[in-house]
Amino acid sequence: MIKNYLKIAWRNLLRNKAHTFINIAGLSIGLACSLLIMLWVQNELSVDAFHKNKSRLYNVYERRYFDHKISGQFRTPGVLADEMKKVLPQVEYAVNATYYEQGTFKAGDKILKLDGAAAGDDFFKMFSYPLLQGTVKAALNSPLSLAISRKMARDFFGSPEAAIGKTIRYENKKDLKITAVFDDVPANASNKFEYVMNWYAFLEENPSSKDWNNNGPYTSIMLRADADPALFEKKITHFLDNYNKSQKKGTFTVELAIQRHDQEYLHGTFEDGKLSAGRIEYVNLFSIVAVFILLIACINFMNLTTARSVKRAREIGVRKVVGAVRSVLIKQFIGESLFVTTLAVAISLILLVLLLPLFNQVTQKQIALPFDQTGFWLKLISLTLITGLVSGSYPALFLSSFNPVTVLKGTLKLEAGTTLFRKGLVVFQFVLSVVLVTATIVVARQMNFIQSRNLGYDRENLIFIPVDGELSSQYDLFKQEALKMPGIQAVSVSGARPTQITSGTVGVDWAGKDPDLRIRFNQSAVGYDYISTLKLKMAAGRDFSKDFPTDTAGYIINETALKRIGYTNPIGKSLTLWDNKGTIIGVVKDFHFDSMHEQINPLIIWLGKNGTYGNLLIRTEPGKTKQALASLETLCKQINPAFPFNYYFSDEEYQKLYRSEQIVGKLANAFAFLAIFISCLGLLGLAMFTAEQRVKEIGIRKVLGASVGSLFNLLSSEFLVLVFIALVIASPIAWYAMNKWLQGFAYHTSIELWMIALSGGMIILIALATVSFQAAKTALINPVKSLRSE
């Protein structure tokens, strides 16, 4: 019997090739899209979930109350971990750590600049980064200890075995001993590093991290197995009260809280000092999109199968006459649905293999096809069964309900409820399509808004060079020689890049300040010609100048800082930063030194000195960047031969601030296109169904003199009505969803009526083009053929 059903299913597929192609194409594309999103979601959920003790690993974060606001951050004092381990019995292990530290290493003739970390000696006891050489106990037990990755060991020494025990030159200042080699950090780790150096060596080079009033490093702890995380969090709420002496109840208070380490990646956004969301919003969003796209594909299957119902009505009538019961017919049609779904799944796997490299490129992931995992195949089988049952259930129930007497007489009529249900499915499809297209337009407009907004400085033709080695002490020589080179307009230096001025302090005082007021100011050390190199605009006063020796005690503030300070005529007025008394020499117009997710904060710029700088800022002449880079590389190798030449473009660094949004925009474009494409297949299915039902009516109308144009309008108008209904339903949904997304930006565009109108217009035109072919084909049928009874 099963063999017979398969034969019938196969013959039906071959007999209706166009119908079969549309049906399987829509289903396979929907399945491939859903599988891609499923793999991406699994990858996102797996980040930091590989640690053996993940249920006991927590990150400590601060909740800060000041300036009538509540904020949150994962940055903490660099001495917090040791103190928590010392005084809190619930803590088994604790480390302070800082990631994405760049270090330059030399062994033999090879010099490499690598991303790394500095961490306490409990690091490898807490986190599951397997050691290939060395022991956990000795890995970071000395200020001269260094743990390196398998890749770094290969690059310098050929193998992990050859690297252990060797010395390697760090920053051309000291020799470190390789005490451990760990396996390469997995792709699903949130923090990437090629080496880990001892924490106390880091503190020697960064003494400010020893201050309880300063924040920068991360603090991670591993609770004992019997510790209650909720009770522990309550216990540490006011832990800093005895250490941070700048606290003053009611004006500036810092509380501590904890979050599971494996949850920070997806839940790392603060709202009013509390962890709210983060990337998990995108995970949830695309999970819903995956379900909806698959649902759209299933709806297509229903409509396309039902569209062919008239062709199979007599087959069903004959089967019922010869004794087939409804339950047997339902099983047959469900079986046919599962057969088609299985074919679609096979094709979707081929599409998956072809599309995954491009998908990885867009999402900047390293997702591999898990064909070797049993769980993947079990999920795929489950997906096949669910899709087959969902897409085949309605056609099975519908087709098996035909009355044999009615269908064999050729007088099959469908109930109004049946038609209404099918049209409702098409409306649902186009509601989703309109929402996705609107989302695409809004995301694109916001990205364009970000790109075209005046940042307050010119990010074009601006290059950053890290201050390494001799570039710090020889900066004056570097600047003097660089300005002689062709293609270079200006040179300056700063502690932070203009896209990453994140360092902040409340240690600011001025004349007339309320002693109970605590305001957080961002701050950065800069060199001479900083204002002109960035092409910042001055609202008052001037830039730092060597003509004024007192500028070493001078400050430049931005307009937002001036508003908070409250000076009417600020030039020459007193200002104190970290007990360093000085005067305001200039007010720079507000510029964006963080992403547009954040408001422009008060900023203080001060004249630094050697050791306080991290980046050289080079302004090149338009069209001469390549020539300038070649000259700069030669100069750096002359002054700083022990370090590789590295540079970064300001516009590229700015783009990195919106990497997630750019990925979302690209995915939204792709999903909107797929949703429209699959929905139009569904509309084509309904057009085919209507044509089947009204073929004799059209024949009669033509005999009575109806023109082809009037018949075309008759057939296409009802489909356009469905699209208009979808547009009405989708408009408020799209507006609400995208308005909520835009609220995540402190500076954003607005949703305007034309955006929804444009998406609706696009959908209407595409829908009209879809039904036009079938409507025209039906209107042109010879009435002699359409009115023939046999």
mmCIF file of C-alpha atoms in Angstrom, residues 481-780:
data_model
loop_
_atom_site.group_PDB
_atom_site.id
_atom_site.type_symbol
_atom_site.label_atom_id
_atom_site.label_comp_id
_atom_site.label_asym_id
_atom_site.label_seq_id
_atom_site.Cartn_x
_atom_site.Cartn_y
_atom_site.Cartn_z
ATOM 1 C CA GLU A 481 60.228 64.141 10.217
ATOM 2 C CA ALA A 482 56.657 63.107 9.326
ATOM 3 C CA LEU A 483 55.589 66.674 8.586
ATOM 4 C CA LYS A 484 58.385 66.900 6.000
ATOM 5 C CA MET A 485 56.967 63.957 4.061
ATOM 6 C CA PRO A 486 54.672 64.404 1.044
ATOM 7 C CA GLY A 487 51.000 63.694 1.594
ATOM 8 C CA ILE A 488 50.979 64.402 5.363
ATOM 9 C CA GLN A 489 48.995 67.441 6.534
ATOM 10 C CA ALA A 490 49.103 67.213 10.332
ATOM 11 C CA VAL A 491 50.423 65.054 13.171
ATOM 12 C CA SER A 492 49.323 64.795 16.790
ATOM 13 C CA VAL A 493 49.043 62.223 19.562
ATOM 14 C CA SER A 494 46.400 61.148 22.083
ATOM 15 C CA GLY A 495 45.746 58.712 24.855
ATOM 16 C CA ALA A 496 42.615 57.330 23.183
ATOM 17 C CA ARG A 497 41.325 57.273 19.633
ATOM 18 C CA PRO A 498 38.503 59.729 18.949
ATOM 19 C CA THR A 499 36.078 56.799 18.589
ATOM 20 C CA GLN A 500 37.067 55.255 21.956
ATOM 21 C CA ILE A 501 37.358 57.983 24.593
ATOM 22 C CA THR A 502 35.713 55.799 27.238
ATOM 23 C CA SER A 503 37.894 56.523 30.275
ATOM 24 C CA GLY A 504 35.926 58.471 32.859
ATOM 25 C CA THR A 505 36.245 60.015 36.288
ATOM 26 C CA VAL A 506 34.220 61.858 38.914
ATOM 27 C CA GLY A 507 37.389 63.464 40.277
ATOM 28 C CA VAL A 508 36.647 66.905 38.819
ATOM 29 C CA ASP A 509 36.205 70.134 40.800
ATOM 30 C CA TRP A 510 35.664 73.774 39.933
ATOM 31 C CA ALA A 511 34.859 77.050 41.645
ATOM 32 C CA GLY A 512 31.361 77.119 43.072
ATOM 33 C CA LYS A 513 30.759 73.391 42.662
ATOM 34 C CA ASP A 514 28.258 71.768 45.008
ATOM 35 C CA PRO A 515 30.450 69.499 47.191
ATOM 36 C CA ASP A 516 27.760 66.808 47.093
ATOM 37 C CA LEU A 517 27.575 66.808 43.283
ATOM 38 C CA ARG A 518 29.260 63.921 41.430
ATOM 39 C CA ILE A 519 29.392 64.147 37.623
ATOM 40 C CA ARG A 520 31.199 61.649 35.420
ATOM 41 C CA PHE A 521 33.516 63.273 32.885
ATOM 42 C CA ASN A 522 35.196 61.433 30.040
ATOM 43 C CA GLN A 523 38.854 62.402 29.752
ATOM 44 C CA SER A 524 41.798 61.963 27.406
ATOM 45 C CA ALA A 525 45.403 63.075 27.265
ATOM 46 C CA VAL A 526 46.345 64.738 23.958
ATOM 47 C CA GLY A 527 49.333 66.386 22.334
ATOM 48 C CA TYR A 528 49.841 69.684 20.570
ATOM 49 C CA ASP A 529 47.842 70.241 17.344
ATOM 50 C CA TYR A 530 45.170 67.748 18.431
ATOM 51 C CA ILE A 531 42.309 70.133 17.597
ATOM 52 C CA SER A 532 43.622 71.012 14.127
ATOM 53 C CA THR A 533 44.564 67.410 13.260
ATOM 54 C CA LEU A 534 41.027 66.177 13.956
ATOM 55 C CA LYS A 535 39.574 69.373 12.453
ATOM 56 C CA LEU A 536 37.542 70.042 15.579
ATOM 57 C CA LYS A 537 35.758 73.382 15.946
ATOM 58 C CA MET A 538 36.407 75.685 18.882
ATOM 59 C CA ALA A 539 33.431 77.383 20.542
ATOM 60 C CA ALA A 540 35.720 79.573 22.654
ATOM 61 C CA GLY A 541 39.391 79.882 23.537
ATOM 62 C CA ARG A 542 42.204 78.050 21.766
ATOM 63 C CA ASP A 543 44.126 74.804 21.318
ATOM 64 C CA PHE A 544 47.195 73.840 23.363
ATOM 65 C CA SER A 545 50.287 75.707 22.205
ATOM 66 C CA LYS A 546 54.020 75.612 22.972
ATOM 67 C CA ASP A 547 53.863 79.417 23.037
ATOM 68 C CA PHE A 548 52.101 79.126 26.403
ATOM 69 C CA PRO A 549 54.182 77.093 28.914
ATOM 70 C CA THR A 550 51.300 77.227 31.406
ATOM 71 C CA ASP A 551 49.212 75.020 29.086
ATOM 72 C CA THR A 552 50.671 72.014 30.930
ATOM 73 C CA ALA A 553 48.109 72.957 33.577
ATOM 74 C CA GLY A 554 45.449 73.890 31.066
ATOM 75 C CA TYR A 555 42.248 72.081 30.096
ATOM 76 C CA ILE A 556 39.978 72.067 27.062
ATOM 77 C CA ILE A 557 36.380 71.051 27.714
ATOM 78 C CA ASN A 558 33.468 70.339 25.377
ATOM 79 C CA GLU A 559 30.175 72.228 25.294
ATOM 80 C CA THR A 560 28.380 69.543 27.301
ATOM 81 C CA ALA A 561 30.986 69.814 30.067
ATOM 82 C CA LEU A 562 30.578 73.601 30.087
ATOM 83 C CA LYS A 563 26.828 73.225 30.587
ATOM 84 C CA ARG A 564 27.366 70.897 33.564
ATOM 85 C CA ILE A 565 30.046 73.121 35.112
ATOM 86 C CA GLY A 566 27.929 76.246 34.635
ATOM 87 C CA TYR A 567 30.579 78.868 33.874
ATOM 88 C CA THR A 568 29.341 81.866 31.870
ATOM 89 C CA ASN A 569 32.778 82.978 30.662
ATOM 90 C CA PRO A 570 34.868 79.824 31.063
ATOM 91 C CA ILE A 571 38.215 80.911 29.575
ATOM 92 C CA GLY A 572 40.724 81.358 32.392
ATOM 93 C CA LYS A 573 38.402 79.884 35.022
ATOM 94 C CA SER A 574 39.725 77.243 37.411
ATOM 95 C CA LEU A 575 39.294 73.494 36.922
ATOM 96 C CA THR A 576 40.799 70.608 38.880
ATOM 97 C CA LEU A 577 41.243 67.097 37.522
ATOM 98 C CA TRP A 578 42.488 64.428 39.973
ATOM 99 C CA ASP A 579 43.790 67.144 42.333
ATOM 100 C CA ASN A 580 45.726 68.737 39.438
ATOM 101 C CA LYS A 581 44.658 72.371 39.536
ATOM 102 C CA GLY A 582 44.552 74.269 36.257
ATOM 103 C CA THR A 583 42.513 76.611 34.108
ATOM 104 C CA ILE A 584 40.212 76.245 31.126
ATOM 105 C CA ILE A 585 41.953 77.517 27.979
ATOM 106 C CA GLY A 586 39.359 76.434 25.427
ATOM 107 C CA VAL A 587 35.893 75.054 24.759
ATOM 108 C CA VAL A 588 35.589 72.665 21.828
ATOM 109 C CA LYS A 589 32.264 72.160 20.110
ATOM 110 C CA ASP A 590 30.625 68.834 20.931
ATOM 111 C CA PHE A 591 31.820 65.904 18.840
ATOM 112 C CA HIS A 592 30.969 62.212 18.961
ATOM 113 C CA PHE A 593 33.687 60.197 20.710
ATOM 114 C CA ASP A 594 31.541 57.099 21.220
ATOM 115 C CA SER A 595 28.852 55.334 19.214
ATOM 116 C CA MET A 596 25.512 56.996 18.568
ATOM 117 C CA HIS A 597 23.942 54.598 21.021
ATOM 118 C CA GLU A 598 25.292 56.962 23.679
ATOM 119 C CA GLN A 599 24.659 60.622 24.444
ATOM 120 C CA ILE A 600 27.644 62.970 24.163
ATOM 121 C CA ASN A 601 29.074 63.101 27.678
ATOM 122 C CA PRO A 602 31.066 65.878 29.378
ATOM 123 C CA LEU A 603 34.677 65.711 28.170
ATOM 124 C CA ILE A 604 37.963 67.085 29.497
ATOM 125 C CA ILE A 605 41.056 67.134 27.274
ATOM 126 C CA TRP A 606 44.409 67.684 28.949
ATOM 127 C CA LEU A 607 47.967 68.040 27.708
ATOM 128 C CA GLY A 608 49.714 64.742 28.271
ATOM 129 C CA LYS A 609 53.329 63.673 28.327
ATOM 130 C CA ASN A 610 55.364 60.634 27.310
ATOM 131 C CA GLY A 611 53.771 57.518 28.760
ATOM 132 C CA THR A 612 50.207 58.874 28.647
ATOM 133 C CA TYR A 613 49.781 58.464 24.889
ATOM 134 C CA GLY A 614 48.484 55.453 23.029
ATOM 135 C CA ASN A 615 47.948 56.617 19.460
ATOM 136 C CA LEU A 616 49.615 58.775 16.847
ATOM 137 C CA LEU A 617 47.079 60.722 14.771
ATOM 138 C CA ILE A 618 48.085 61.381 11.161
ATOM 139 C CA ARG A 619 46.046 63.560 8.794
ATOM 140 C CA THR A 620 46.894 62.807 5.144
ATOM 141 C CA GLU A 621 46.131 64.812 2.031
ATOM 142 C CA PRO A 622 43.174 63.476 -0.002
ATOM 143 C CA GLY A 623 44.307 60.939 -2.581
ATOM 144 C CA LYS A 624 47.803 60.614 -1.096
ATOM 145 C CA THR A 625 47.154 58.127 1.705
ATOM 146 C CA LYS A 626 49.035 55.257 0.030
ATOM 147 C CA GLN A 627 52.106 57.437 -0.519
ATOM 148 C CA ALA A 628 51.931 58.730 3.058
ATOM 149 C CA LEU A 629 51.676 55.195 4.517
ATOM 150 C CA ALA A 630 54.789 54.091 2.633
ATOM 151 C CA SER A 631 56.721 57.065 4.030
ATOM 152 C CA LEU A 632 55.386 56.493 7.559
ATOM 153 C CA GLU A 633 56.372 52.825 7.474
ATOM 154 C CA THR A 634 59.946 53.775 6.505
ATOM 155 C CA LEU A 635 60.097 56.367 9.284
ATOM 156 C CA CYS A 636 58.710 53.990 11.932
ATOM 157 C CA LYS A 637 61.246 51.297 11.002
ATOM 158 C CA GLN A 638 64.048 53.847 11.391
ATOM 159 C CA ILE A 639 62.900 55.143 14.782
ATOM 160 C CA ASN A 640 61.293 51.978 16.125
ATOM 161 C CA PRO A 641 62.981 48.960 14.438
ATOM 162 C CA ALA A 642 62.041 46.471 17.178
ATOM 163 C CA PHE A 643 58.309 46.832 16.489
ATOM 164 C CA PRO A 644 56.171 46.031 13.416
ATOM 165 C CA PHE A 645 54.435 48.890 11.617
ATOM 166 C CA ASN A 646 50.678 48.848 12.331
ATOM 167 C CA TYR A 647 48.061 51.394 11.378
ATOM 168 C CA TYR A 648 44.287 51.819 11.433
ATOM 169 C CA PHE A 649 41.946 54.010 9.421
ATOM 170 C CA SER A 650 39.619 56.244 11.416
ATOM 171 C CA ASP A 651 36.609 55.584 9.169
ATOM 172 C CA GLU A 652 37.066 51.799 9.546
ATOM 173 C CA GLU A 653 37.309 52.107 13.337
ATOM 174 C CA TYR A 654 34.090 54.112 13.273
ATOM 175 C CA GLN A 655 32.376 51.387 11.245
ATOM 176 C CA LYS A 656 33.297 48.805 13.897
ATOM 177 C CA LEU A 657 31.088 50.615 16.408
ATOM 178 C CA TYR A 658 28.050 49.510 14.390
ATOM 179 C CA ARG A 659 29.117 46.027 13.335
ATOM 180 C CA SER A 660 26.049 44.352 14.855
ATOM 181 C CA GLU A 661 23.663 46.821 13.216
ATOM 182 C CA GLN A 662 25.349 46.369 9.837
ATOM 183 C CA ILE A 663 24.982 42.591 10.119
ATOM 184 C CA VAL A 664 21.328 42.995 11.093
ATOM 185 C CA GLY A 665 20.791 45.250 8.076
ATOM 186 C CA LYS A 666 22.297 42.730 5.653
ATOM 187 C CA LEU A 667 20.320 39.841 7.139
ATOM 188 C CA ALA A 668 17.122 41.910 7.103
ATOM 189 C CA ASN A 669 17.651 42.592 3.388
ATOM 190 C CA ALA A 670 18.076 38.898 2.649
ATOM 191 C CA PHE A 671 15.126 37.787 4.778
ATOM 192 C CA ALA A 672 12.846 40.476 3.341
ATOM 193 C CA PHE A 673 13.675 39.326 -0.184
ATOM 194 C CA LEU A 674 13.049 35.681 0.720
ATOM 195 C CA ALA A 675 9.790 36.499 2.498
ATOM 196 C CA ILE A 676 8.524 38.431 -0.538
ATOM 197 C CA PHE A 677 9.650 35.721 -2.938
ATOM 198 C CA ILE A 678 8.013 32.914 -0.988
ATOM 199 C CA SER A 679 4.870 34.981 -0.342
ATOM 200 C CA CYS A 680 4.517 35.664 -4.039
ATOM 201 C CA LEU A 681 4.667 31.928 -4.653
ATOM 202 C CA GLY A 682 1.732 31.653 -2.248
ATOM 203 C CA LEU A 683 -0.113 34.373 -4.120
ATOM 204 C CA LEU A 684 0.544 32.527 -7.350
ATOM 205 C CA GLY A 685 -0.942 29.441 -5.731
ATOM 206 C CA LEU A 686 -4.116 31.304 -4.832
ATOM 207 C CA ALA A 687 -4.284 32.759 -8.350
ATOM 208 C CA MET A 688 -4.002 29.247 -9.778
ATOM 209 C CA PHE A 689 -6.711 28.022 -7.447
ATOM 210 C CA THR A 690 -9.056 30.867 -8.388
ATOM 211 C CA ALA A 691 -8.409 30.288 -12.054
ATOM 212 C CA GLU A 692 -9.279 26.603 -11.673
ATOM 213 C CA GLN A 693 -12.543 27.516 -9.936
ATOM 214 C CA ARG A 694 -13.629 30.269 -12.339
ATOM 215 C CA VAL A 695 -12.537 28.854 -15.674
ATOM 216 C CA LYS A 696 -16.119 28.166 -16.840
ATOM 217 C CA GLU A 697 -17.320 31.545 -15.516
ATOM 218 C CA ILE A 698 -14.612 33.265 -17.567
ATOM 219 C CA GLY A 699 -15.656 31.261 -20.621
ATOM 220 C CA ILE A 700 -19.279 32.367 -20.264
ATOM 221 C CA ARG A 701 -18.227 36.018 -19.748
ATOM 222 C CA LYS A 702 -16.134 35.886 -22.931
ATOM 223 C CA VAL A 703 -19.014 34.395 -24.915
ATOM 224 C CA LEU A 704 -21.226 37.242 -23.653
ATOM 225 C CA GLY A 705 -18.692 39.808 -24.883
ATOM 226 C CA ALA A 706 -16.369 40.515 -21.958
ATOM 227 C CA SER A 707 -13.004 41.905 -23.042
ATOM 228 C CA VAL A 708 -9.666 40.429 -22.026
ATOM 229 C CA GLY A 709 -8.846 43.633 -20.095
ATOM 230 C CA SER A 710 -12.031 43.504 -18.020
ATOM 231 C CA LEU A 711 -11.454 39.830 -17.238
ATOM 232 C CA PHE A 712 -7.860 40.599 -16.241
ATOM 233 C CA ASN A 713 -9.092 43.286 -13.828
ATOM 234 C CA LEU A 714 -11.712 40.912 -12.444
ATOM 235 C CA LEU A 715 -9.154 38.217 -11.681
ATOM 236 C CA SER A 716 -6.380 40.438 -10.293
ATOM 237 C CA SER A 717 -8.412 42.941 -8.222
ATOM 238 C CA GLU A 718 -9.280 40.498 -5.423
ATOM 239 C CA PHE A 719 -5.600 39.665 -4.913
ATOM 240 C CA LEU A 720 -4.665 43.337 -4.642
ATOM 241 C CA VAL A 721 -7.390 43.761 -2.029
ATOM 242 C CA LEU A 722 -5.636 41.098 0.057
ATOM 243 C CA VAL A 723 -2.344 42.984 -0.202
ATOM 244 C CA PHE A 724 -4.040 46.249 0.818
ATOM 245 C CA ILE A 725 -5.530 44.517 3.869
ATOM 246 C CA ALA A 726 -2.070 43.183 4.756
ATOM 247 C CA LEU A 727 -0.631 46.695 4.419
ATOM 248 C CA VAL A 728 -3.242 48.120 6.819
ATOM 249 C CA ILE A 729 -2.525 45.408 9.406
ATOM 250 C CA ALA A 730 1.265 45.523 9.009
ATOM 251 C CA SER A 731 1.736 49.306 9.197
ATOM 252 C CA PRO A 732 1.219 49.781 12.972
ATOM 253 C CA ILE A 733 3.158 46.586 13.716
ATOM 254 C CA ALA A 734 6.120 47.739 11.622
ATOM 255 C CA TRP A 735 6.040 51.234 13.126
ATOM 256 C CA TYR A 736 5.993 49.939 16.711
ATOM 257 C CA ALA A 737 8.753 47.352 16.201
ATOM 258 C CA MET A 738 11.155 49.669 14.379
ATOM 259 C CA ASN A 739 10.475 52.621 16.670
ATOM 260 C CA LYS A 740 11.469 50.426 19.607
ATOM 261 C CA TRP A 741 14.665 49.422 17.777
ATOM 262 C CA LEU A 742 15.551 53.051 17.088
ATOM 263 C CA GLN A 743 15.213 53.901 20.776
ATOM 264 C CA GLY A 744 18.454 51.973 21.288
ATOM 265 C CA PHE A 745 20.270 54.903 19.646
ATOM 266 C CA ALA A 746 20.693 58.206 21.451
ATOM 267 C CA TYR A 747 20.822 59.818 17.994
ATOM 268 C CA HIS A 748 18.553 58.366 15.360
ATOM 269 C CA THR A 749 16.379 59.071 12.384
ATOM 270 C CA SER A 750 12.588 58.963 12.589
ATOM 271 C CA ILE A 751 10.053 56.632 11.013
ATOM 272 C CA GLU A 752 8.098 58.501 8.369
ATOM 273 C CA LEU A 753 4.927 57.588 6.533
ATOM 274 C CA TRP A 754 6.714 57.312 3.191
ATOM 275 C CA MET A 755 8.793 54.385 4.492
ATOM 276 C CA ILE A 756 5.720 52.252 5.116
ATOM 277 C CA ALA A 757 4.122 53.570 1.901
ATOM 278 C CA LEU A 758 7.259 52.628 -0.051
ATOM 279 C CA SER A 759 7.322 49.111 1.369
ATOM 280 C CA GLY A 760 3.600 48.743 0.639
ATOM 281 C CA GLY A 761 4.050 50.055 -2.897
ATOM 282 C CA MET A 762 6.873 47.619 -3.542
ATOM 283 C CA ILE A 763 4.784 44.717 -2.272
ATOM 284 C CA ILE A 764 1.774 45.777 -4.391
ATOM 285 C CA LEU A 765 3.855 46.032 -7.574
ATOM 286 C CA ILE A 766 5.500 42.665 -6.965
ATOM 287 C CA ALA A 767 2.148 41.064 -6.148
ATOM 288 C CA LEU A 768 0.559 42.560 -9.269
ATOM 289 C CA ALA A 769 3.401 41.232 -11.394
ATOM 290 C CA THR A 770 2.945 37.802 -9.790
ATOM 291 C CA VAL A 771 -0.797 37.447 -10.463
ATOM 292 C CA SER A 772 -0.701 39.166 -13.851
ATOM 293 C CA PHE A 773 0.690 36.122 -15.626
ATOM 294 C CA GLN A 774 -1.933 33.728 -14.279
ATOM 295 C CA ALA A 775 -4.758 36.274 -14.731
ATOM 296 C CA ALA A 776 -3.746 36.980 -18.334
ATOM 297 C CA LYS A 777 -3.387 33.268 -19.070
ATOM 298 C CA THR A 778 -6.884 32.549 -17.739
ATOM 299 C CA ALA A 779 -8.446 35.533 -19.533
ATOM 300 C CA LEU A 780 -6.984 34.367 -22.862
#
